[in-house]
PDB file of C-alpha atoms in Angstrom:
ATOM      1  CA  UNK A   1    -230.669 -46.757  38.981  1.00 43.00           C
ATOM      2  CA  UNK A   2    -229.510 -49.341  36.368  1.00 48.00           C
ATOM      3  CA  UNK A   3    -232.571 -52.249  35.271  1.00 52.00           C
ATOM      4  CA  UNK A   4    -231.242 -55.301  37.032  1.00 49.00           C
ATOM      5  CA  UNK A   5    -229.996 -58.331  35.760  1.00 48.00           C
ATOM      6  CA  UNK A   6    -231.605 -61.874  36.585  1.00 51.00           C
ATOM      7  CA  UNK A   7    -228.836 -64.696  36.448  1.00 44.00           C
ATOM      8  CA  UNK A   8    -230.830 -67.805  35.323  1.00 48.00           C
ATOM      9  CA  UNK A   9    -230.858 -71.190  37.876  1.00 50.00           C
ATOM     10  CA  UNK A  10    -229.257 -73.471  37.748  1.00 58.00           C
ATOM     11  CA  UNK A  11    -230.706 -76.944  35.681  1.00 70.00           C
ATOM     12  CA  UNK A  12    -233.227 -78.287  38.618  1.00 85.00           C
ATOM     13  CA  UNK A  13    -231.865 -82.340  39.196  1.00 88.00           C
ATOM     14  CA  UNK A  14    -234.567 -83.135  37.711  1.00 89.00           C
ATOM     15  CA  UNK A  15    -233.291 -81.215  34.671  1.00 90.00           C
ATOM     16  CA  UNK A  16    -229.798 -82.975  35.346  1.00 90.00           C
ATOM     17  CA  UNK A  17    -231.056 -86.049  36.141  1.00 90.00           C
ATOM     18  CA  UNK A  18    -233.678 -85.921  31.740  1.00 89.00           C
ATOM     19  CA  UNK A  19    -229.880 -85.031  29.956  1.00 87.00           C
ATOM     20  CA  UNK A  20    -228.205 -87.626  32.467  1.00 88.00           C
ATOM     21  CA  UNK A  21    -230.072 -90.152  31.077  1.00 87.00           C
ATOM     22  CA  UNK A  22    -230.113 -89.459  27.558  1.00 83.00           C
ATOM     23  CA  UNK A  23    -226.607 -89.153  26.851  1.00 79.00           C
ATOM     24  CA  UNK A  24    -226.300 -92.445  28.412  1.00 82.00           C
ATOM     25  CA  UNK A  25    -228.892 -93.633  25.793  1.00 78.00           C
ATOM     26  CA  UNK A  26    -227.087 -91.835  23.366  1.00 71.00           C
ATOM     27  CA  UNK A  27    -223.636 -93.060  24.580  1.00 69.00           C
ATOM     28  CA  UNK A  28    -224.921 -97.143  24.463  1.00 68.00           C
ATOM     29  CA  UNK A  29    -223.919 -97.121  28.080  1.00 75.00           C
ATOM     30  CA  UNK A  30    -227.940 -98.405  28.789  1.00 75.00           C
ATOM     31  CA  UNK A  31    -227.606-100.892  26.421  1.00 72.00           C
ATOM     32  CA  UNK A  32    -231.287-101.504  24.113  1.00 68.00           C
ATOM     33  CA  UNK A  33    -232.193-104.071  26.436  1.00 75.00           C
ATOM     34  CA  UNK A  34    -232.241-102.215  29.561  1.00 81.00           C
ATOM     35  CA  UNK A  35    -234.740-102.090  32.217  1.00 88.00           C
ATOM     36  CA  UNK A  36    -235.283 -98.862  33.832  1.00 91.00           C
ATOM     37  CA  UNK A  37    -235.828 -99.429  37.325  1.00 91.00           C
ATOM     38  CA  UNK A  38    -236.063 -95.873  39.997  1.00 92.00           C
ATOM     39  CA  UNK A  39    -234.185 -97.468  42.646  1.00 92.00           C
ATOM     40  CA  UNK A  40    -230.795 -98.705  40.517  1.00 92.00           C
ATOM     41  CA  UNK A  41    -230.980 -94.902  38.072  1.00 91.00           C
ATOM     42  CA  UNK A  42    -230.936 -93.215  42.131  1.00 92.00           C
ATOM     43  CA  UNK A  43    -228.406 -95.189  43.133  1.00 92.00           C
ATOM     44  CA  UNK A  44    -226.523 -94.643  39.834  1.00 91.00           C
ATOM     45  CA  UNK A  45    -226.416 -91.120  39.246  1.00 91.00           C
ATOM     46  CA  UNK A  46    -226.960 -90.434  43.268  1.00 92.00           C
ATOM     47  CA  UNK A  47    -230.222 -88.713  43.806  1.00 92.00           C
ATOM     48  CA  UNK A  48    -233.097 -89.898  45.542  1.00 92.00           C
ATOM     49  CA  UNK A  49    -235.678 -92.063  43.632  1.00 92.00           C
ATOM     50  CA  UNK A  50    -238.008 -88.036  42.698  1.00 93.00           C
ATOM     51  CA  UNK A  51    -235.999 -86.363  40.365  1.00 92.00           C
ATOM     52  CA  UNK A  52    -235.259 -89.994  38.627  1.00 92.00           C
ATOM     53  CA  UNK A  53    -239.141 -91.064  38.416  1.00 94.00           C
ATOM     54  CA  UNK A  54    -239.730 -87.486  37.117  1.00 94.00           C
ATOM     55  CA  UNK A  55    -236.842 -87.822  34.258  1.00 92.00           C
ATOM     56  CA  UNK A  56    -238.779 -91.597  33.591  1.00 92.00           C
ATOM     57  CA  UNK A  57    -242.346 -89.873  32.472  1.00 92.00           C
ATOM     58  CA  UNK A  58    -241.013 -86.750  30.345  1.00 90.00           C
ATOM     59  CA  UNK A  59    -239.026 -90.154  28.484  1.00 87.00           C
ATOM     60  CA  UNK A  60    -242.527 -91.715  28.323  1.00 88.00           C
ATOM     61  CA  UNK A  61    -244.781 -88.715  27.725  1.00 85.00           C
ATOM     62  CA  UNK A  62    -241.824 -88.113  24.921  1.00 78.00           C
ATOM     63  CA  UNK A  63    -241.818 -91.394  23.573  1.00 76.00           C
ATOM     64  CA  UNK A  64    -238.502 -92.690  24.384  1.00 80.00           C
ATOM     65  CA  UNK A  65    -239.541 -95.464  26.879  1.00 85.00           C
ATOM     66  CA  UNK A  66    -242.695 -97.391  27.938  1.00 87.00           C
ATOM     67  CA  UNK A  67    -244.214 -98.459  30.838  1.00 89.00           C
ATOM     68  CA  UNK A  68    -244.011-102.051  32.658  1.00 89.00           C
ATOM     69  CA  UNK A  69    -245.449-103.388  35.015  1.00 85.00           C
ATOM     70  CA  UNK A  70    -241.555-102.837  36.951  1.00 86.00           C
ATOM     71  CA  UNK A  71    -240.026 -99.790  35.970  1.00 90.00           C
ATOM     72  CA  UNK A  72    -239.247 -99.065  31.634  1.00 91.00           C
ATOM     73  CA  UNK A  73    -238.088-100.219  28.710  1.00 87.00           C
ATOM     74  CA  UNK A  74    -236.637 -98.696  25.696  1.00 81.00           C
ATOM     75  CA  UNK A  75    -239.271 -97.939  23.152  1.00 78.00           C
ATOM     76  CA  UNK A  76    -237.984 -99.387  19.833  1.00 74.00           C
ATOM     77  CA  UNK A  77    -240.731 -98.776  17.731  1.00 74.00           C
ATOM     78  CA  UNK A  78    -243.013-100.992  15.131  1.00 82.00           C
ATOM     79  CA  UNK A  79    -242.697-100.232  11.560  1.00 86.00           C
ATOM     80  CA  UNK A  80    -246.268 -98.690  11.791  1.00 90.00           C
ATOM     81  CA  UNK A  81    -244.679 -96.129  14.258  1.00 85.00           C
ATOM     82  CA  UNK A  82    -241.472 -95.619  11.636  1.00 86.00           C
ATOM     83  CA  UNK A  83    -243.525 -95.285   8.752  1.00 91.00           C
ATOM     84  CA  UNK A  84    -245.353 -92.836  10.480  1.00 91.00           C
ATOM     85  CA  UNK A  85    -242.605 -90.729  11.088  1.00 88.00           C
ATOM     86  CA  UNK A  86    -241.095 -90.932   8.058  1.00 91.00           C
ATOM     87  CA  UNK A  87    -245.007 -89.933   6.550  1.00 94.00           C
ATOM     88  CA  UNK A  88    -244.306 -86.215   8.869  1.00 93.00           C
ATOM     89  CA  UNK A  89    -240.514 -86.235   7.886  1.00 92.00           C
ATOM     90  CA  UNK A  90    -241.359 -86.435   4.870  1.00 93.00           C
ATOM     91  CA  UNK A  91    -243.894 -82.662   5.490  1.00 94.00           C
ATOM     92  CA  UNK A  92    -241.149 -81.320   7.987  1.00 95.00           C
ATOM     93  CA  UNK A  93    -237.846 -82.069   6.652  1.00 94.00           C
ATOM     94  CA  UNK A  94    -238.554 -80.708   2.923  1.00 95.00           C
ATOM     95  CA  UNK A  95    -239.797 -77.880   3.936  1.00 96.00           C
ATOM     96  CA  UNK A  96    -236.352 -77.225   6.427  1.00 96.00           C
ATOM     97  CA  UNK A  97    -234.837 -77.934   3.322  1.00 96.00           C
ATOM     98  CA  UNK A  98    -235.861 -75.725   0.762  1.00 96.00           C
ATOM     99  CA  UNK A  99    -235.333 -73.182   3.161  1.00 96.00           C
ATOM    100  CA  UNK A 100    -232.205 -73.870   4.959  1.00 96.00           C
ATOM    101  CA  UNK A 101    -231.668 -73.366   1.027  1.00 96.00           C
ATOM    102  CA  UNK A 102    -233.351 -70.161   0.473  1.00 96.00           C
ATOM    103  CA  UNK A 103    -232.464 -68.365   4.095  1.00 96.00           C
ATOM    104  CA  UNK A 104    -228.756 -70.539   5.291  1.00 96.00           C
ATOM    105  CA  UNK A 105    -225.637 -67.578   6.228  1.00 96.00           C
ATOM    106  CA  UNK A 106    -221.754 -68.691   5.412  1.00 96.00           C
ATOM    107  CA  UNK A 107    -222.282 -68.607   9.441  1.00 96.00           C
ATOM    108  CA  UNK A 108    -225.103 -71.867   8.520  1.00 96.00           C
ATOM    109  CA  UNK A 109    -222.709 -73.268   5.627  1.00 96.00           C
ATOM    110  CA  UNK A 110    -220.336 -73.566   8.213  1.00 97.00           C
ATOM    111  CA  UNK A 111    -221.856 -75.382  10.923  1.00 96.00           C
ATOM    112  CA  UNK A 112    -223.455 -77.809   8.163  1.00 97.00           C
ATOM    113  CA  UNK A 113    -220.299 -78.744   6.654  1.00 97.00           C
ATOM    114  CA  UNK A 114    -217.810 -78.794   9.845  1.00 97.00           C
ATOM    115  CA  UNK A 115    -220.326 -80.964  10.551  1.00 96.00           C
ATOM    116  CA  UNK A 116    -220.597 -83.526   7.585  1.00 97.00           C
ATOM    117  CA  UNK A 117    -216.734 -83.596   7.527  1.00 97.00           C
ATOM    118  CA  UNK A 118    -216.669 -85.289  11.099  1.00 97.00           C
ATOM    119  CA  UNK A 119    -219.101 -87.323   9.869  1.00 96.00           C
ATOM    120  CA  UNK A 120    -216.700 -88.958   7.209  1.00 97.00           C
ATOM    121  CA  UNK A 121    -213.931 -89.270   9.525  1.00 97.00           C
ATOM    122  CA  UNK A 122    -216.720 -91.180  12.023  1.00 95.00           C
ATOM    123  CA  UNK A 123    -217.371 -93.195   8.625  1.00 96.00           C
ATOM    124  CA  UNK A 124    -214.241 -93.748   7.941  1.00 96.00           C
ATOM    125  CA  UNK A 125    -213.305 -94.630  11.857  1.00 96.00           C
ATOM    126  CA  UNK A 126    -215.959 -97.136  11.665  1.00 94.00           C
ATOM    127  CA  UNK A 127    -217.629 -95.185  14.962  1.00 92.00           C
ATOM    128  CA  UNK A 128    -221.707 -95.641  13.993  1.00 88.00           C
ATOM    129  CA  UNK A 129    -222.142 -93.433  17.893  1.00 85.00           C
ATOM    130  CA  UNK A 130    -219.946 -90.748  16.273  1.00 89.00           C
ATOM    131  CA  UNK A 131    -221.646 -90.495  13.157  1.00 92.00           C
ATOM    132  CA  UNK A 132    -224.962 -90.114  14.295  1.00 88.00           C
ATOM    133  CA  UNK A 133    -223.630 -87.835  16.629  1.00 88.00           C
ATOM    134  CA  UNK A 134    -222.796 -85.669  13.344  1.00 92.00           C
ATOM    135  CA  UNK A 135    -225.505 -85.935  11.445  1.00 92.00           C
ATOM    136  CA  UNK A 136    -227.461 -85.007  14.885  1.00 89.00           C
ATOM    137  CA  UNK A 137    -225.641 -81.991  14.418  1.00 92.00           C
ATOM    138  CA  UNK A 138    -225.592 -81.399  10.680  1.00 95.00           C
ATOM    139  CA  UNK A 139    -229.196 -81.412  10.399  1.00 93.00           C
ATOM    140  CA  UNK A 140    -228.907 -79.145  13.418  1.00 92.00           C
ATOM    141  CA  UNK A 141    -227.830 -76.883  11.701  1.00 95.00           C
ATOM    142  CA  UNK A 142    -230.003 -76.996   8.709  1.00 95.00           C
ATOM    143  CA  UNK A 143    -233.063 -76.586  11.192  1.00 94.00           C
ATOM    144  CA  UNK A 144    -231.120 -73.191  12.768  1.00 95.00           C
ATOM    145  CA  UNK A 145    -230.967 -71.794   9.083  1.00 95.00           C
ATOM    146  CA  UNK A 146    -234.803 -71.771   8.692  1.00 93.00           C
ATOM    147  CA  UNK A 147    -236.113 -68.896   9.871  1.00 92.00           C
ATOM    148  CA  UNK A 148    -239.420 -70.695  10.829  1.00 94.00           C
ATOM    149  CA  UNK A 149    -239.722 -70.880  14.538  1.00 93.00           C
ATOM    150  CA  UNK A 150    -242.400 -73.498  14.926  1.00 95.00           C
ATOM    151  CA  UNK A 151    -241.246 -75.319  12.237  1.00 94.00           C
ATOM    152  CA  UNK A 152    -237.763 -75.970  13.107  1.00 92.00           C
ATOM    153  CA  UNK A 153    -238.968 -77.364  16.548  1.00 91.00           C
ATOM    154  CA  UNK A 154    -241.494 -79.270  14.979  1.00 91.00           C
ATOM    155  CA  UNK A 155    -239.140 -80.531  12.808  1.00 91.00           C
ATOM    156  CA  UNK A 156    -237.068 -81.445  15.891  1.00 87.00           C
ATOM    157  CA  UNK A 157    -239.272 -83.075  18.143  1.00 83.00           C
ATOM    158  CA  UNK A 158    -240.287 -85.269  15.421  1.00 84.00           C
ATOM    159  CA  UNK A 159    -236.050 -85.873  14.523  1.00 82.00           C
ATOM    160  CA  UNK A 160    -235.744 -86.234  18.089  1.00 75.00           C
ATOM    161  CA  UNK A 161    -238.181 -89.745  17.534  1.00 72.00           C
ATOM    162  CA  UNK A 162    -235.338 -91.570  15.306  1.00 76.00           C
ATOM    163  CA  UNK A 163    -232.577 -90.604  17.675  1.00 72.00           C
ATOM    164  CA  UNK A 164    -231.980 -93.866  19.206  1.00 70.00           C
ATOM    165  CA  UNK A 165    -233.177 -96.020  15.536  1.00 73.00           C
ATOM    166  CA  UNK A 166    -229.792 -94.380  14.508  1.00 77.00           C
ATOM    167  CA  UNK A 167    -227.260 -96.170  15.872  1.00 73.00           C
ATOM    168  CA  UNK A 168    -229.076 -99.259  15.154  1.00 75.00           C
ATOM    169  CA  UNK A 169    -229.695 -97.874  11.148  1.00 81.00           C
ATOM    170  CA  UNK A 170    -225.672 -96.451  11.641  1.00 88.00           C
ATOM    171  CA  UNK A 171    -224.237-100.009  12.409  1.00 86.00           C
ATOM    172  CA  UNK A 172    -224.206-100.994   8.612  1.00 88.00           C
ATOM    173  CA  UNK A 173    -221.656 -99.000   6.861  1.00 91.00           C
ATOM    174  CA  UNK A 174    -223.658 -99.351   3.455  1.00 91.00           C
ATOM    175  CA  UNK A 175    -226.447 -97.140   4.841  1.00 89.00           C
ATOM    176  CA  UNK A 176    -223.701 -94.475   6.905  1.00 93.00           C
ATOM    177  CA  UNK A 177    -222.288 -94.153   3.540  1.00 94.00           C
ATOM    178  CA  UNK A 178    -226.028 -93.014   1.545  1.00 91.00           C
ATOM    179  CA  UNK A 179    -226.600 -91.203   4.845  1.00 93.00           C
ATOM    180  CA  UNK A 180    -223.189 -89.356   3.834  1.00 95.00           C
ATOM    181  CA  UNK A 181    -224.135 -88.727  -0.047  1.00 95.00           C
ATOM    182  CA  UNK A 182    -227.265 -86.874   0.683  1.00 94.00           C
ATOM    183  CA  UNK A 183    -225.732 -85.601   3.195  1.00 95.00           C
ATOM    184  CA  UNK A 184    -223.421 -83.648   0.620  1.00 96.00           C
ATOM    185  CA  UNK A 185    -226.020 -83.200  -2.289  1.00 96.00           C
ATOM    186  CA  UNK A 186    -228.089 -81.649   0.819  1.00 96.00           C
ATOM    187  CA  UNK A 187    -225.026 -79.857   1.648  1.00 96.00           C
ATOM    188  CA  UNK A 188    -224.535 -78.448  -1.733  1.00 97.00           C
ATOM    189  CA  UNK A 189    -228.180 -77.312  -2.443  1.00 96.00           C
ATOM    190  CA  UNK A 190    -228.008 -74.887   0.693  1.00 96.00           C
ATOM    191  CA  UNK A 191    -224.362 -72.742  -0.819  1.00 96.00           C
ATOM    192  CA  UNK A 192    -225.928 -73.153  -4.068  1.00 96.00           C
ATOM    193  CA  UNK A 193    -229.246 -71.769  -2.654  1.00 96.00           C
ATOM    194  CA  UNK A 194    -231.165 -74.320  -4.684  1.00 97.00           C
ATOM    195  CA  UNK A 195    -234.137 -75.028  -2.880  1.00 96.00           C
ATOM    196  CA  UNK A 196    -235.564 -77.951  -5.573  1.00 97.00           C
ATOM    197  CA  UNK A 197    -232.740 -79.410  -5.373  1.00 97.00           C
ATOM    198  CA  UNK A 198    -232.511 -80.539  -1.452  1.00 96.00           C
ATOM    199  CA  UNK A 199    -235.888 -81.105  -1.181  1.00 96.00           C
ATOM    200  CA  UNK A 200    -235.051 -84.199  -4.090  1.00 96.00           C
ATOM    201  CA  UNK A 201    -232.399 -84.781  -2.132  1.00 95.00           C
ATOM    202  CA  UNK A 202    -234.441 -84.824   1.030  1.00 95.00           C
ATOM    203  CA  UNK A 203    -236.948 -87.102  -0.450  1.00 95.00           C
ATOM    204  CA  UNK A 204    -235.054 -89.185  -2.213  1.00 93.00           C
ATOM    205  CA  UNK A 205    -233.165 -89.891   1.534  1.00 92.00           C
ATOM    206  CA  UNK A 206    -236.032 -90.321   3.114  1.00 93.00           C
ATOM    207  CA  UNK A 207    -237.211 -92.723   0.504  1.00 92.00           C
ATOM    208  CA  UNK A 208    -234.434 -95.189   0.825  1.00 89.00           C
ATOM    209  CA  UNK A 209    -234.770 -94.999   4.657  1.00 87.00           C
ATOM    210  CA  UNK A 210    -237.811 -96.244   4.480  1.00 90.00           C
ATOM    211  CA  UNK A 211    -236.639 -98.900   1.929  1.00 89.00           C
ATOM    212  CA  UNK A 212    -233.934 -99.846   4.794  1.00 85.00           C
ATOM    213  CA  UNK A 213    -236.973-100.127   7.679  1.00 83.00           C
ATOM    214  CA  UNK A 214    -239.216-102.156   6.023  1.00 87.00           C
ATOM    215  CA  UNK A 215    -236.560-105.119   4.950  1.00 87.00           C
ATOM    216  CA  UNK A 216    -235.407-104.809   8.568  1.00 79.00           C
ATOM    217  CA  UNK A 217    -239.085-105.614   9.209  1.00 79.00           C
ATOM    218  CA  UNK A 218    -239.187-108.555   7.358  1.00 73.00           C
TER     219      UNK A 218
END
C-alpha cells in the first residue's frame, strides 16, 4: 500500500490575522501612532476578538507592539534598543555575509541581483516602501545562501526587529543611496567569492546606520 501523504491544514485564523496585521503595518495602512484595539481590529478584518487578541499578543512577544492600558502601540524603540540591536547585527550580519560569499549558488546570486534591481528602481521612483521591501528581499537572499540554519534563523529574527524602522530610514533619499551603494558592494563580494570584502562592506554600512540613528535621536 502506498505511503499516505498528509495535506497541510490551512492557516489558523490567528495566523491569518497576524499576517494581515504585519502586512498592513509594512504597507503603511496602519500609521505609527495607531492604537491597536481588539474590537476595532476584529471589525476591520471581519473576525471575532479571540484571533485578534492572540495575534496582538504574538506581536507583543516579538517586540513589534507594546501593551497600553487599552490596546497596544507600535514599539518605536529608543536609541539604546536600536544600538543594542545593531550590536547583535554586527555579530550576525558579518557571518551571514561571509558565508554567503563562500556558499552562494548562481540561484542565490540571481535572487540577490533581482532584489537589488528592484531596490534601485524603487529609489529612482521615490518609493521608500517598495525600497524597504526590496532590501528585505535582498537580505533574505543572503540568509538563504548561508548553510548554517541556526545562523539564518537568528539573523532573520533580529532583522525582523528593524522592519518598521526601515520605513523611517528610507524616507531619506540619502539613506537609500547609501544603502544601495553598500548593497551593490556586498553583492559584488558575493559574486566574486570575497568573504573579506563582504565583511568590510557590511561593517561599514552598519557603522553608517549607527551614525544615522544617533543623529536622529539628537
